[in-house]
Coordinates of C-alpha atoms and ligand atoms in Angstrom, one line a residue:
M1 CA -77.0 67.1 43.1
T2 CA -75.9 70.7 42.6
A3 CA -72.4 71.9 43.1
K4 CA -73.5 73.8 46.2
E5 CA -75.0 70.7 47.8
L6 CA -71.9 68.7 47.0
R7 CA -69.5 71.2 48.6
K8 CA -71.8 71.6 51.6
R9 CA -72.0 67.8 52.2
Y10 CA -68.3 67.3 51.8
L11 CA -67.3 70.2 54.1
E12 CA -69.9 69.2 56.7
F13 CA -69.0 65.6 56.6
F14 CA -65.4 66.3 57.5
E15 CA -66.2 69.2 59.8
K16 CA -68.2 66.7 61.9
R17 CA -65.1 64.5 62.0
G18 CA -63.0 67.2 63.5
H19 CA -61.7 69.0 60.4
A20 CA -61.4 72.8 60.4
V21 CA -62.9 74.3 57.2
L22 CA -60.5 76.6 55.4
P23 CA -61.3 79.1 52.7
S24 CA -59.8 78.6 49.2
A25 CA -56.3 80.0 48.8
S26 CA -55.4 82.2 45.9
I27 CA -55.1 80.6 42.4
I28 CA -51.5 81.8 42.4
P29 CA -49.2 80.0 44.9
E30 CA -48.2 82.3 47.7
M31 CA -45.3 80.4 48.9
D32 CA -44.0 78.6 45.8
P33 CA -42.4 80.7 43.1
T34 CA -41.5 77.7 41.0
V35 CA -45.1 77.0 39.8
L36 CA -47.4 79.5 38.1
F37 CA -50.7 78.3 39.4
T38 CA -52.2 76.4 42.3
T39 CA -52.7 73.0 40.7
A40 CA -54.1 71.0 43.7
G41 CA -55.7 71.6 47.0
M42 CA -52.6 70.5 48.8
H43 CA -50.4 73.1 47.0
P44 CA -51.0 76.0 49.5
L45 CA -50.5 73.5 52.3
V46 CA -47.0 72.4 51.4
P47 CA -45.2 74.0 54.4
F48 CA -47.7 72.4 56.8
L49 CA -47.3 69.0 55.1
L50 CA -43.6 69.4 55.7
G51 CA -44.1 69.9 59.4
Q52 CA -44.9 73.5 60.1
P53 CA -47.8 73.7 62.6
H54 CA -51.0 74.9 61.0
P55 CA -52.9 77.5 63.1
Q56 CA -56.2 75.7 62.5
G57 CA -55.0 72.3 63.7
R58 CA -54.1 68.9 62.2
R59 CA -57.4 68.1 60.4
L60 CA -58.3 70.5 57.6
V61 CA -60.9 70.5 54.8
N62 CA -61.7 72.9 52.0
C63 CA -62.7 73.6 48.5
Q64 CA -59.8 75.0 46.5
K65 CA -59.6 76.9 43.2
C66 CA -57.2 75.0 41.0
F67 CA -55.8 75.8 37.6
R68 CA -53.9 73.4 35.4
T69 CA -52.4 74.2 32.0
D70 CA -50.6 71.0 31.3
D71 CA -53.9 69.5 30.2
I72 CA -54.7 72.2 27.7
E73 CA -54.6 69.9 24.7
E74 CA -57.2 67.7 26.4
I75 CA -59.7 70.4 26.9
G76 CA -62.8 69.6 24.9
D77 CA -63.1 66.0 26.0
T78 CA -65.6 65.0 28.6
H79 CA -63.8 65.8 31.8
H80 CA -60.5 67.8 31.6
L81 CA -60.7 71.4 32.6
T82 CA -58.3 74.3 33.0
F83 CA -60.0 75.8 36.0
F84 CA -61.6 73.4 38.4
E85 CA -62.5 73.2 42.1
M86 CA -61.0 70.5 44.3
L87 CA -62.6 69.3 47.5
G88 CA -60.0 67.9 49.9
N89 CA -59.5 66.8 53.5
W90 CA -56.1 66.7 55.1
S91 CA -54.4 65.1 58.0
L92 CA -51.2 66.8 59.1
G93 CA -49.5 64.0 60.9
D94 CA -52.8 63.0 62.5
Y95 CA -54.9 60.1 61.0
F96 CA -53.5 58.0 58.2
K97 CA -54.7 55.3 55.8
R98 CA -57.4 53.6 57.9
E99 CA -59.5 56.7 58.7
A100 CA -58.9 58.2 55.2
I101 CA -60.2 55.1 53.5
E102 CA -63.0 54.4 55.9
W103 CA -64.3 58.0 55.7
A104 CA -64.0 58.1 51.9
M105 CA -66.1 54.9 51.7
E106 CA -68.7 56.3 54.0
F107 CA -68.9 59.6 52.2
L108 CA -69.2 58.0 48.8
T109 CA -71.9 55.5 49.8
N110 CA -73.9 57.0 52.6
S111 CA -77.0 58.7 51.1
S112 CA -78.0 61.0 53.9
E113 CA -74.6 62.5 54.7
G114 CA -72.7 61.7 51.5
L115 CA -73.2 60.9 47.9
G116 CA -75.2 57.7 48.0
L117 CA -73.2 55.9 45.3
D118 CA -73.6 52.2 44.7
K119 CA -70.8 50.3 46.4
E120 CA -70.8 47.8 43.6
K121 CA -69.8 50.5 41.1
I122 CA -66.7 51.5 43.0
S123 CA -63.3 50.2 42.3
V124 CA -59.9 51.4 43.4
T125 CA -56.2 51.4 42.5
V126 CA -53.3 51.2 44.9
Y127 CA -49.5 51.5 44.5
E128 CA -47.9 48.4 43.3
G129 CA -44.4 49.2 44.7
D130 CA -40.9 49.4 43.3
N131 CA -37.3 49.0 44.5
Q132 CA -37.6 52.1 46.7
I133 CA -41.1 51.9 48.2
P134 CA -43.0 48.7 48.9
P135 CA -46.5 47.8 47.5
D136 CA -49.4 49.4 49.4
E137 CA -50.8 46.1 50.8
E138 CA -52.0 48.1 53.9
A139 CA -54.3 50.3 51.8
A140 CA -55.6 47.3 49.8
G141 CA -56.3 45.4 53.1
I142 CA -58.4 48.4 54.4
W143 CA -60.3 48.6 51.2
E144 CA -61.2 45.0 51.5
E145 CA -62.4 45.5 55.0
V146 CA -64.7 48.3 54.0
G147 CA -66.2 46.1 51.3
I148 CA -64.3 46.4 48.1
P149 CA -63.5 42.9 46.9
R150 CA -59.9 42.1 45.6
E151 CA -61.0 41.9 42.0
R152 CA -61.9 45.6 42.2
I153 CA -58.6 46.6 43.8
H154 CA -55.9 47.1 41.1
F155 CA -52.2 47.4 41.9
L156 CA -50.7 50.0 39.5
P157 CA -47.2 51.4 39.0
R158 CA -45.7 54.7 40.0
A159 CA -46.8 56.4 36.8
E160 CA -50.4 56.0 37.9
N161 CA -50.4 55.7 41.7
W162 CA -47.9 58.1 43.0
W163 CA -48.7 61.7 43.7
G164 CA -46.4 64.7 43.9
P165 CA -44.4 66.6 44.3
V166 CA -45.7 69.9 42.8
G167 CA -42.6 71.3 41.1
D168 CA -39.2 69.7 41.5
S169 CA -39.3 68.8 45.1
G170 CA -41.6 68.5 48.1
P171 CA -44.1 66.2 49.8
C172 CA -45.3 63.1 47.9
G173 CA -46.4 59.6 48.3
P174 CA -48.3 56.6 47.1
D175 CA -52.0 57.2 46.5
T176 CA -55.1 55.2 46.1
E177 CA -57.6 56.4 43.5
I178 CA -61.3 55.9 43.6
F179 CA -63.1 55.1 40.3
V180 CA -66.8 54.9 39.5
D181 CA -68.0 52.6 36.8
V182 CA -70.4 54.7 34.7
G183 CA -71.9 51.7 32.9
L184 CA -70.3 52.0 29.5
K185 CA -69.2 48.8 27.7
A186 CA -65.7 47.5 28.6
C187 CA -63.2 48.6 26.0
S188 CA -61.3 45.3 26.1
P189 CA -60.9 42.2 28.3
D190 CA -58.2 44.3 30.1
C191 CA -60.6 47.3 30.7
R192 CA -59.8 48.6 34.2
P193 CA -59.6 51.8 36.2
G194 CA -57.0 54.0 34.6
C195 CA -57.2 52.4 31.1
G196 CA -58.7 55.7 30.0
C197 CA -61.6 54.5 27.9
G198 CA -64.1 56.4 30.0
K199 CA -65.9 53.4 31.6
Y200 CA -64.2 54.1 34.9
I201 CA -64.0 57.7 36.0
E202 CA -61.7 58.7 38.8
I203 CA -63.4 60.9 41.3
W204 CA -61.3 61.0 44.3
N205 CA -57.6 60.5 45.1
L206 CA -56.2 59.8 48.6
V207 CA -52.5 60.4 48.9
F208 CA -50.6 59.0 51.7
M209 CA -48.0 61.6 51.9
A210 CA -45.1 60.1 53.8
Y211 CA -42.1 61.2 51.8
N212 CA -40.3 64.3 50.8
Q213 CA -38.7 64.2 47.4
T214 CA -35.5 66.2 47.0
T215 CA -34.4 67.8 43.8
E216 CA -32.0 64.9 43.4
R217 CA -34.9 62.5 43.4
E218 CA -34.1 61.1 46.7
Y219 CA -36.9 60.2 49.1
H220 CA -36.8 61.0 52.8
T221 CA -39.4 59.9 55.2
L222 CA -41.4 62.8 56.4
R223 CA -41.4 63.6 60.1
Q224 CA -45.1 63.4 60.0
K225 CA -47.3 61.1 57.9
N226 CA -50.0 63.1 56.1
V227 CA -53.1 62.5 54.2
D228 CA -53.9 64.6 51.2
T229 CA -57.1 64.0 49.3
G230 CA -58.6 65.6 46.2
M231 CA -62.1 65.3 44.7
G232 CA -62.7 67.3 41.5
V233 CA -66.1 69.0 42.0
E234 CA -67.1 69.1 38.3
R235 CA -66.1 65.5 37.7
A236 CA -67.8 64.2 40.8
L237 CA -71.0 66.0 39.8
Q238 CA -70.8 64.5 36.4
V239 CA -70.6 61.0 37.9
I240 CA -73.2 61.5 40.7
N241 CA -75.7 62.9 38.2
G242 CA -75.0 60.4 35.5
L243 CA -74.1 63.1 33.0
P244 CA -72.2 62.6 29.7
S245 CA -69.6 65.2 30.6
V246 CA -68.7 68.0 33.1
Y247 CA -70.2 70.5 30.7
E248 CA -73.8 69.4 31.6
T249 CA -73.2 70.1 35.3
D250 CA -74.7 73.3 36.9
L251 CA -71.1 74.7 37.0
L252 CA -70.7 74.7 33.2
G253 CA -74.1 74.1 31.7
P254 CA -75.3 77.7 32.0
I255 CA -72.1 78.9 30.3
I256 CA -72.7 76.6 27.4
D257 CA -76.3 77.7 27.2
K258 CA -75.3 81.3 27.1
I259 CA -72.8 80.7 24.3
K260 CA -75.5 78.9 22.4
K261 CA -77.8 81.8 22.9
I262 CA -75.2 84.4 21.7
A263 CA -74.3 82.3 18.7
R264 CA -77.9 81.5 18.0
I265 CA -77.4 77.8 18.0
R266 CA -80.6 75.8 18.4
E267 CA -79.3 72.3 17.5
V268 CA -75.7 71.7 18.3
A269 CA -74.0 70.2 15.3
P270 CA -71.5 67.4 16.1
E271 CA -68.5 69.5 15.1
Q272 CA -69.6 72.3 17.4
V273 CA -69.5 70.2 20.6
V274 CA -65.8 70.5 21.2
I275 CA -65.8 74.2 20.2
L276 CA -68.5 74.9 22.7
R277 CA -66.6 73.0 25.4
I278 CA -63.3 74.8 24.8
L279 CA -65.0 78.1 24.7
A280 CA -66.8 77.5 28.0
D281 CA -63.7 76.2 29.7
H282 CA -61.5 79.0 28.5
I283 CA -63.9 81.8 29.3
R284 CA -64.6 80.4 32.8
S285 CA -60.9 79.8 33.5
S286 CA -59.8 83.3 32.3
V287 CA -62.5 85.0 34.4
M288 CA -61.5 83.0 37.5
A289 CA -57.8 83.8 36.9
L290 CA -58.4 87.5 36.3
A291 CA -60.8 87.7 39.3
D292 CA -58.2 86.4 41.7
D293 CA -57.1 88.9 44.3
K294 CA -53.6 89.0 42.8
G295 CA -55.0 91.3 40.1
L296 CA -53.6 89.4 37.0
V297 CA -54.0 91.0 33.6
P298 CA -53.4 89.5 30.1
S299 CA -49.8 90.0 29.0
N300 CA -46.9 88.3 27.3
V301 CA -45.4 86.7 30.4
E302 CA -46.1 84.1 32.9
H303 CA -49.7 84.1 34.3
G304 CA -50.7 86.9 32.0
Y305 CA -49.6 85.0 29.0
V306 CA -51.5 81.9 30.0
I307 CA -54.6 84.1 30.3
R308 CA -53.9 85.8 27.0
R309 CA -53.5 82.5 25.2
L310 CA -56.8 81.2 26.6
L311 CA -58.6 84.4 25.6
R312 CA -57.3 84.4 22.1
I313 CA -58.3 80.9 21.5
A314 CA -61.7 81.7 23.0
I315 CA -62.1 84.7 20.6
R316 CA -61.2 82.5 17.6
K317 CA -63.5 79.7 18.7
G318 CA -66.2 82.4 19.1
H319 CA -65.5 83.4 15.6
Q320 CA -65.9 79.8 14.4
L321 CA -69.4 79.9 15.9
R322 CA -70.0 83.1 13.9
I323 CA -70.0 85.3 17.0
N324 CA -68.6 88.5 15.5
G325 CA -69.0 91.2 18.1
P326 CA -67.2 91.4 21.4
F327 CA -68.7 88.8 23.7
L328 CA -66.3 87.8 26.4
G329 CA -67.5 90.5 28.9
D330 CA -71.1 89.1 28.7
F331 CA -70.0 86.1 30.6
V332 CA -68.8 87.8 33.7
P333 CA -72.3 88.0 35.2
T334 CA -72.9 84.3 34.3
V335 CA -69.7 83.2 36.0
I336 CA -70.6 85.4 39.0
E337 CA -74.0 83.8 39.2
I338 CA -72.5 80.3 39.2
L339 CA -69.5 80.8 41.4
G340 CA -69.9 84.2 43.1
G341 CA -71.5 82.8 46.2
I342 CA -68.5 80.8 47.1
Y343 CA -65.7 83.0 45.6
P344 CA -66.6 86.6 46.7
E345 CA -63.6 88.0 44.7
L346 CA -65.6 87.5 41.6
Q347 CA -68.1 90.2 42.7
R348 CA -65.3 92.5 43.9
S349 CA -63.4 92.3 40.7
Q350 CA -66.4 92.4 38.3
E351 CA -65.5 95.8 36.8
R352 CA -61.8 95.2 36.4
V353 CA -62.3 91.8 34.9
T354 CA -64.9 93.1 32.4
T355 CA -62.5 95.9 31.4
E356 CA -59.6 93.6 30.9
L357 CA -61.6 91.2 28.8
A358 CA -62.8 94.1 26.6
K359 CA -59.3 95.4 26.2
E360 CA -57.8 92.1 25.2
E361 CA -60.7 91.4 22.9
K362 CA -60.3 94.7 21.2
R363 CA -56.5 94.1 20.7
F364 CA -56.9 90.7 19.2
R365 CA -59.8 91.7 17.1
S366 CA -57.8 94.4 15.4
T367 CA -55.5 91.7 14.0
L368 CA -58.6 89.8 12.9
R369 CA -60.2 92.9 11.4
R370 CA -57.1 93.8 9.4
G371 CA -57.1 90.3 8.0
L372 CA -60.8 90.4 7.2
R373 CA -60.4 93.7 5.3
I374 CA -57.6 92.2 3.2
C375 CA -59.7 89.1 2.6
E376 CA -62.7 91.2 1.5
K377 CA -60.5 93.3 -0.8
L378 CA -59.0 90.3 -2.5
L379 CA -62.4 88.6 -2.9
K380 CA -63.7 91.8 -4.5
E381 CA -60.8 92.0 -6.8
K382 CA -60.5 88.4 -7.9
G383 CA -63.5 86.7 -6.5
E384 CA -61.4 84.1 -4.7
L385 CA -58.9 83.5 -1.9
T386 CA -56.0 81.3 -3.0
G387 CA -53.7 79.3 -0.8
K388 CA -51.0 81.8 -1.6
D389 CA -53.3 84.6 -0.3
A390 CA -53.9 82.7 2.9
F391 CA -50.1 82.3 3.3
M392 CA -49.5 86.0 2.8
L393 CA -52.2 86.8 5.3
F394 CA -50.7 84.4 7.8
Q395 CA -47.0 85.3 7.2
S396 CA -47.4 89.1 7.1
H397 CA -50.4 89.8 9.2
G398 CA -50.6 86.9 11.7
F399 CA -54.1 86.1 10.4
P400 CA -54.9 82.5 11.2
L401 CA -55.4 80.1 8.2
E402 CA -58.6 78.7 9.7
M403 CA -60.1 82.2 9.5
T404 CA -59.2 82.7 5.9
V405 CA -60.8 79.4 5.2
Q406 CA -63.9 80.4 7.0
I407 CA -64.3 83.7 5.2
A408 CA -63.8 82.0 1.8
E409 CA -66.5 79.5 2.8
E410 CA -68.8 82.4 3.6
H411 CA -68.4 83.5 0.0
G412 CA -69.0 80.1 -1.3
Q413 CA -65.3 79.6 -2.0
E414 CA -62.7 77.2 -1.0
V415 CA -59.1 78.0 0.0
D416 CA -56.6 75.6 -1.5
V417 CA -55.0 74.5 1.8
S418 CA -52.5 72.3 0.0
E419 CA -51.3 75.4 -1.8
F420 CA -51.0 77.1 1.5
R421 CA -48.9 74.2 2.8
S422 CA -46.7 74.1 -0.3
E423 CA -46.1 77.9 -0.1
F424 CA -45.2 77.3 3.5
E425 CA -42.8 74.6 2.5
R426 CA -41.4 76.7 -0.4
H427 CA -40.5 79.5 2.0
R428 CA -39.0 77.1 4.4
Q429 CA -36.9 75.8 1.5
I430 CA -35.8 79.2 0.5
S431 CA -34.7 80.1 3.9
R432 CA -33.0 76.8 4.3
E433 CA -31.0 77.3 1.2
A434 CA -30.2 80.8 2.3
A435 CA -29.1 79.5 5.6
Q436 CA -26.8 76.9 4.0
G437 CA -25.4 79.2 1.5
R438 CA -24.9 82.9 2.0
F439 CA -26.0 83.1 5.5
Q440 CA -24.4 80.4 7.4
S441 CA -27.0 79.9 10.1
G442 CA -27.1 78.2 13.4
L443 CA -25.2 77.3 16.5
A444 CA -21.7 76.0 16.4
D445 CA -22.4 73.8 19.4
H446 CA -24.5 73.7 22.6
S447 CA -21.9 75.0 24.9
E448 CA -22.8 77.4 27.6
E449 CA -21.2 80.3 25.8
V450 CA -23.1 79.6 22.6
I451 CA -26.4 79.2 24.4
Q452 CA -25.8 82.5 26.2
L453 CA -25.0 84.2 23.0
H454 CA -28.1 82.7 21.4
T455 CA -30.3 84.4 24.0
A456 CA -28.4 87.6 23.6
T457 CA -29.0 87.4 19.8
H458 CA -32.8 87.3 20.4
L459 CA -32.4 90.4 22.4
L460 CA -30.3 92.0 19.8
H461 CA -32.8 91.2 17.1
Q462 CA -35.6 92.6 19.2
A463 CA -33.6 95.8 19.9
L464 CA -33.0 96.3 16.2
R465 CA -36.7 96.1 15.6
R466 CA -37.4 98.4 18.4
F467 CA -34.8 101.1 17.7
V468 CA -34.2 100.8 13.9
G469 CA -37.5 99.5 12.5
Q470 CA -40.1 96.8 12.8
D471 CA -39.1 95.6 9.3
V472 CA -35.5 94.8 10.3
V473 CA -35.9 91.0 9.9
Q474 CA -33.3 88.5 10.6
K475 CA -31.9 86.8 7.5
G476 CA -29.5 84.4 9.3
S477 CA -27.3 84.0 12.2
N478 CA -24.2 82.1 13.2
I479 CA -23.1 81.7 16.7
T480 CA -19.7 80.4 18.0
R481 CA -18.3 80.4 21.5
E482 CA -16.6 83.7 20.8
R483 CA -19.3 85.8 19.2
T484 CA -22.7 86.0 17.6
R485 CA -23.1 87.1 14.0
L486 CA -26.5 88.3 12.9
D487 CA -27.5 89.2 9.4
V488 CA -30.5 91.4 9.1
Q489 CA -32.4 93.0 6.2
L490 CA -31.2 96.6 6.2
D491 CA -29.8 98.8 3.5
R492 CA -27.5 100.9 5.7
K493 CA -25.2 100.8 8.7
L494 CA -26.4 101.6 12.1
T495 CA -25.7 105.1 13.5
E496 CA -23.7 105.7 16.6
D497 CA -26.8 106.6 18.4
E498 CA -28.6 103.5 17.4
L499 CA -25.7 101.3 18.4
R500 CA -25.6 102.9 21.8
Q501 CA -29.4 102.6 22.3
I502 CA -29.3 98.9 21.2
E503 CA -26.5 98.0 23.5
K504 CA -28.0 99.9 26.4
W505 CA -31.4 98.2 26.0
V506 CA -30.0 94.7 25.6
N507 CA -27.9 95.2 28.8
E508 CA -30.9 96.6 30.6
M509 CA -32.8 93.5 29.7
I510 CA -29.9 91.4 31.0
R511 CA -29.8 93.3 34.2
R512 CA -33.5 92.7 34.7
D513 CA -32.8 89.0 34.9
L514 CA -35.8 88.2 32.7
P515 CA -37.1 84.6 32.6
I516 CA -37.0 82.7 29.4
K517 CA -40.0 80.6 28.6
R518 CA -40.3 77.8 26.1
E519 CA -43.7 76.8 24.7
T520 CA -45.1 74.8 21.8
M521 CA -48.1 75.9 19.7
S522 CA -49.3 75.9 16.2
P523 CA -47.4 78.3 13.8
E524 CA -50.7 80.2 13.3
E525 CA -51.1 80.7 17.0
A526 CA -47.5 81.7 17.4
L527 CA -47.7 84.4 14.7
A528 CA -51.1 85.5 16.0
M529 CA -49.5 86.0 19.4
G530 CA -46.9 88.3 17.8
A531 CA -44.0 85.9 17.7
I532 CA -41.4 86.7 15.2
G533 CA -41.3 83.9 12.7
L534 CA -38.0 82.8 11.2
F535 CA -38.3 80.5 8.4
G536 CA -35.6 78.0 8.2
E537 CA -36.3 76.6 11.6
K538 CA -38.3 73.4 11.8
Y539 CA -41.9 74.2 11.1
G540 CA -44.5 71.5 11.4
D541 CA -47.9 71.4 13.0
Q542 CA -46.3 72.6 16.2
V543 CA -43.5 75.1 16.7
T544 CA -41.4 76.0 19.6
V545 CA -41.6 79.6 20.8
Y546 CA -39.1 81.2 23.1
S547 CA -40.1 84.3 25.0
V548 CA -37.7 86.5 26.9
G549 CA -39.7 88.2 29.7
D550 CA -42.4 90.1 27.8
V551 CA -39.9 91.8 25.5
S552 CA -39.2 89.2 22.9
M553 CA -41.0 86.2 21.4
E554 CA -39.5 84.1 18.6
I555 CA -40.2 80.9 16.9
C556 CA -36.9 79.1 17.5
S557 CA -35.8 75.6 18.4
G558 CA -33.4 76.7 21.2
P559 CA -31.7 76.1 23.4
H560 CA -31.6 79.2 25.6
V561 CA -30.5 80.2 29.1
K562 CA -33.2 80.1 31.8
R563 CA -32.8 83.8 32.8
T564 CA -31.1 86.7 31.2
G565 CA -29.2 87.6 34.4
V566 CA -26.4 85.1 33.5
L567 CA -25.4 86.8 30.3
G568 CA -22.9 89.4 31.5
T569 CA -22.5 92.5 29.3
F570 CA -23.4 92.6 25.6
R571 CA -21.3 94.6 23.2
I572 CA -21.5 95.1 19.4
T573 CA -18.0 94.6 18.0
K574 CA -18.5 95.2 14.3
Q575 CA -21.0 96.0 11.6
K576 CA -20.6 95.5 7.9
R577 CA -22.8 95.7 4.9
I578 CA -22.9 92.6 2.8
G579 CA -24.8 93.2 -0.4
A580 CA -27.4 95.9 -0.9
N581 CA -29.9 94.8 1.6
T582 CA -28.0 93.1 4.4
L583 CA -26.2 94.3 7.4
R584 CA -24.0 91.9 9.3
I585 CA -23.6 92.6 13.0
R586 CA -21.2 90.9 15.4
G587 CA -21.6 91.0 19.1
V588 CA -19.9 89.5 22.2
L589 CA -20.8 88.9 25.8
E590 CA -18.2 90.0 28.3
A591 CA -18.3 88.4 31.7
A592 CA -19.8 90.6 34.4
T593 CA -17.2 92.0 36.7
Ligands
LIG601 N1 -53.0 66.2 45.5 C1 -53.8 65.1 45.0 C2 -54.4 65.4 43.7 O1 -54.4 66.5 43.2 C3 -54.9 64.8 46.0 O2 -55.4 65.9 46.5 O3 -55.0 64.5 43.1

């Protein structure tokens, strides 16, 4: 079955049963500023699930563009995706459990109107209950009536069978999830839907949305009882067509084929499978996000940052497949061919999306190019790339380790990765010692005052780099409730002009009430993104990166305030040279009047 056929069958099935067909809403939530992307079909419908009348009535159905970034680590397996489509039918205070389950069963098993799946392969999970909400015996009973025997009905706890809310509060409820046995061997005697081994694949979720969760985690019964269902299109196609993964479906297969063609891959080597999948997912997802009518562009904040991150990973993955020229733009027509029929914004935005992809690719490639030049020079001079070289490339130029390794390989060389690691460790040690000795580093406590000054210190650091020089690096800092003290590498005092500019800029950033974002990524990725790396913090496989709006990005273990608006007014109180190369700056925050 093709994606087109699946969507058509689903929408028609529910249209026949009194549902109004809605177009997909934007990928960016219109009415919910707390979440970056639309993560489920119900998301744009939240006000209506809470009781506001919907102009199209109480029974709705659609195919919604969804975008989830919390699964980013899982991308590359058989079924997780960043962008995906979700088919869903809704009852806004109209039908409830009985119709939802009966229709689901009919759609799944009927071969003329629905999917024609074998009833024997279907099993379900229902909510087992807790001290607040009772077990969902009602749903289990209806499942039995429509032909699912008790042994294929599993009662599972809240972690598995409760859905919502999106964000901190909103409509939610117990759900019943529908799984298809794809015929693999059981992983253990306890193998069951939800065990995660891949034998049972979840294709549809029916949520009985009867509660509103408050931010205090209290549950209030909703005025109306709703049904919210969601069937992932890609995953359903995988199951219906008996495919090994979503990447063989007609939604992703052509993208994989195109990558193979560009990378001239005839036989996919085992280690290339995941690379191809990540690349296909990230390209498709970025194109869909950029094409959205909201006109997103890659940047260092919020949505734009998510897109930038996906694209940079894609470029690196492309490089791993030895794709050396710009290639992202070539995929726009492919995505249009696959999804343009249902999402007309793809066609409308073709030019803009292609331009944005090219710009981003150019930008990131210049980092890559600089690194490549240095590698080649070193190879010419000494015939090898050492672990120390790899570290220098990484530390000073943001050039990822894996690329240095790859280039060395191309020259029949091997980078001593353990030397890279020990160099890494050595630098960490040096800064730690520095931190303990001369430059007392760190936060006195985690009081509100200290946390505020900590964020202000990031802004100060950024301002110094901006107005004094990119090489003004931080050597240490010490923050108490009264003041911040920042030591930077500089062989002179700041001029009056510089002082004024710095204070003005920091205060302007405070006034703009910029959001602070925390993220985890590999150190290589952090530096490649342009984060300022401060050794002396905990470096491991993953580092924490804090961004202040799109003006500052530092590897740092926090904590920070949520928005700069709370900081008050920043003032530099003192500057003093300590030693030939270090300037010590003290600053305070004064309460806004
Ligand atoms: N909101 C539920 C989900 O995303 C059902 O649509 O699974």
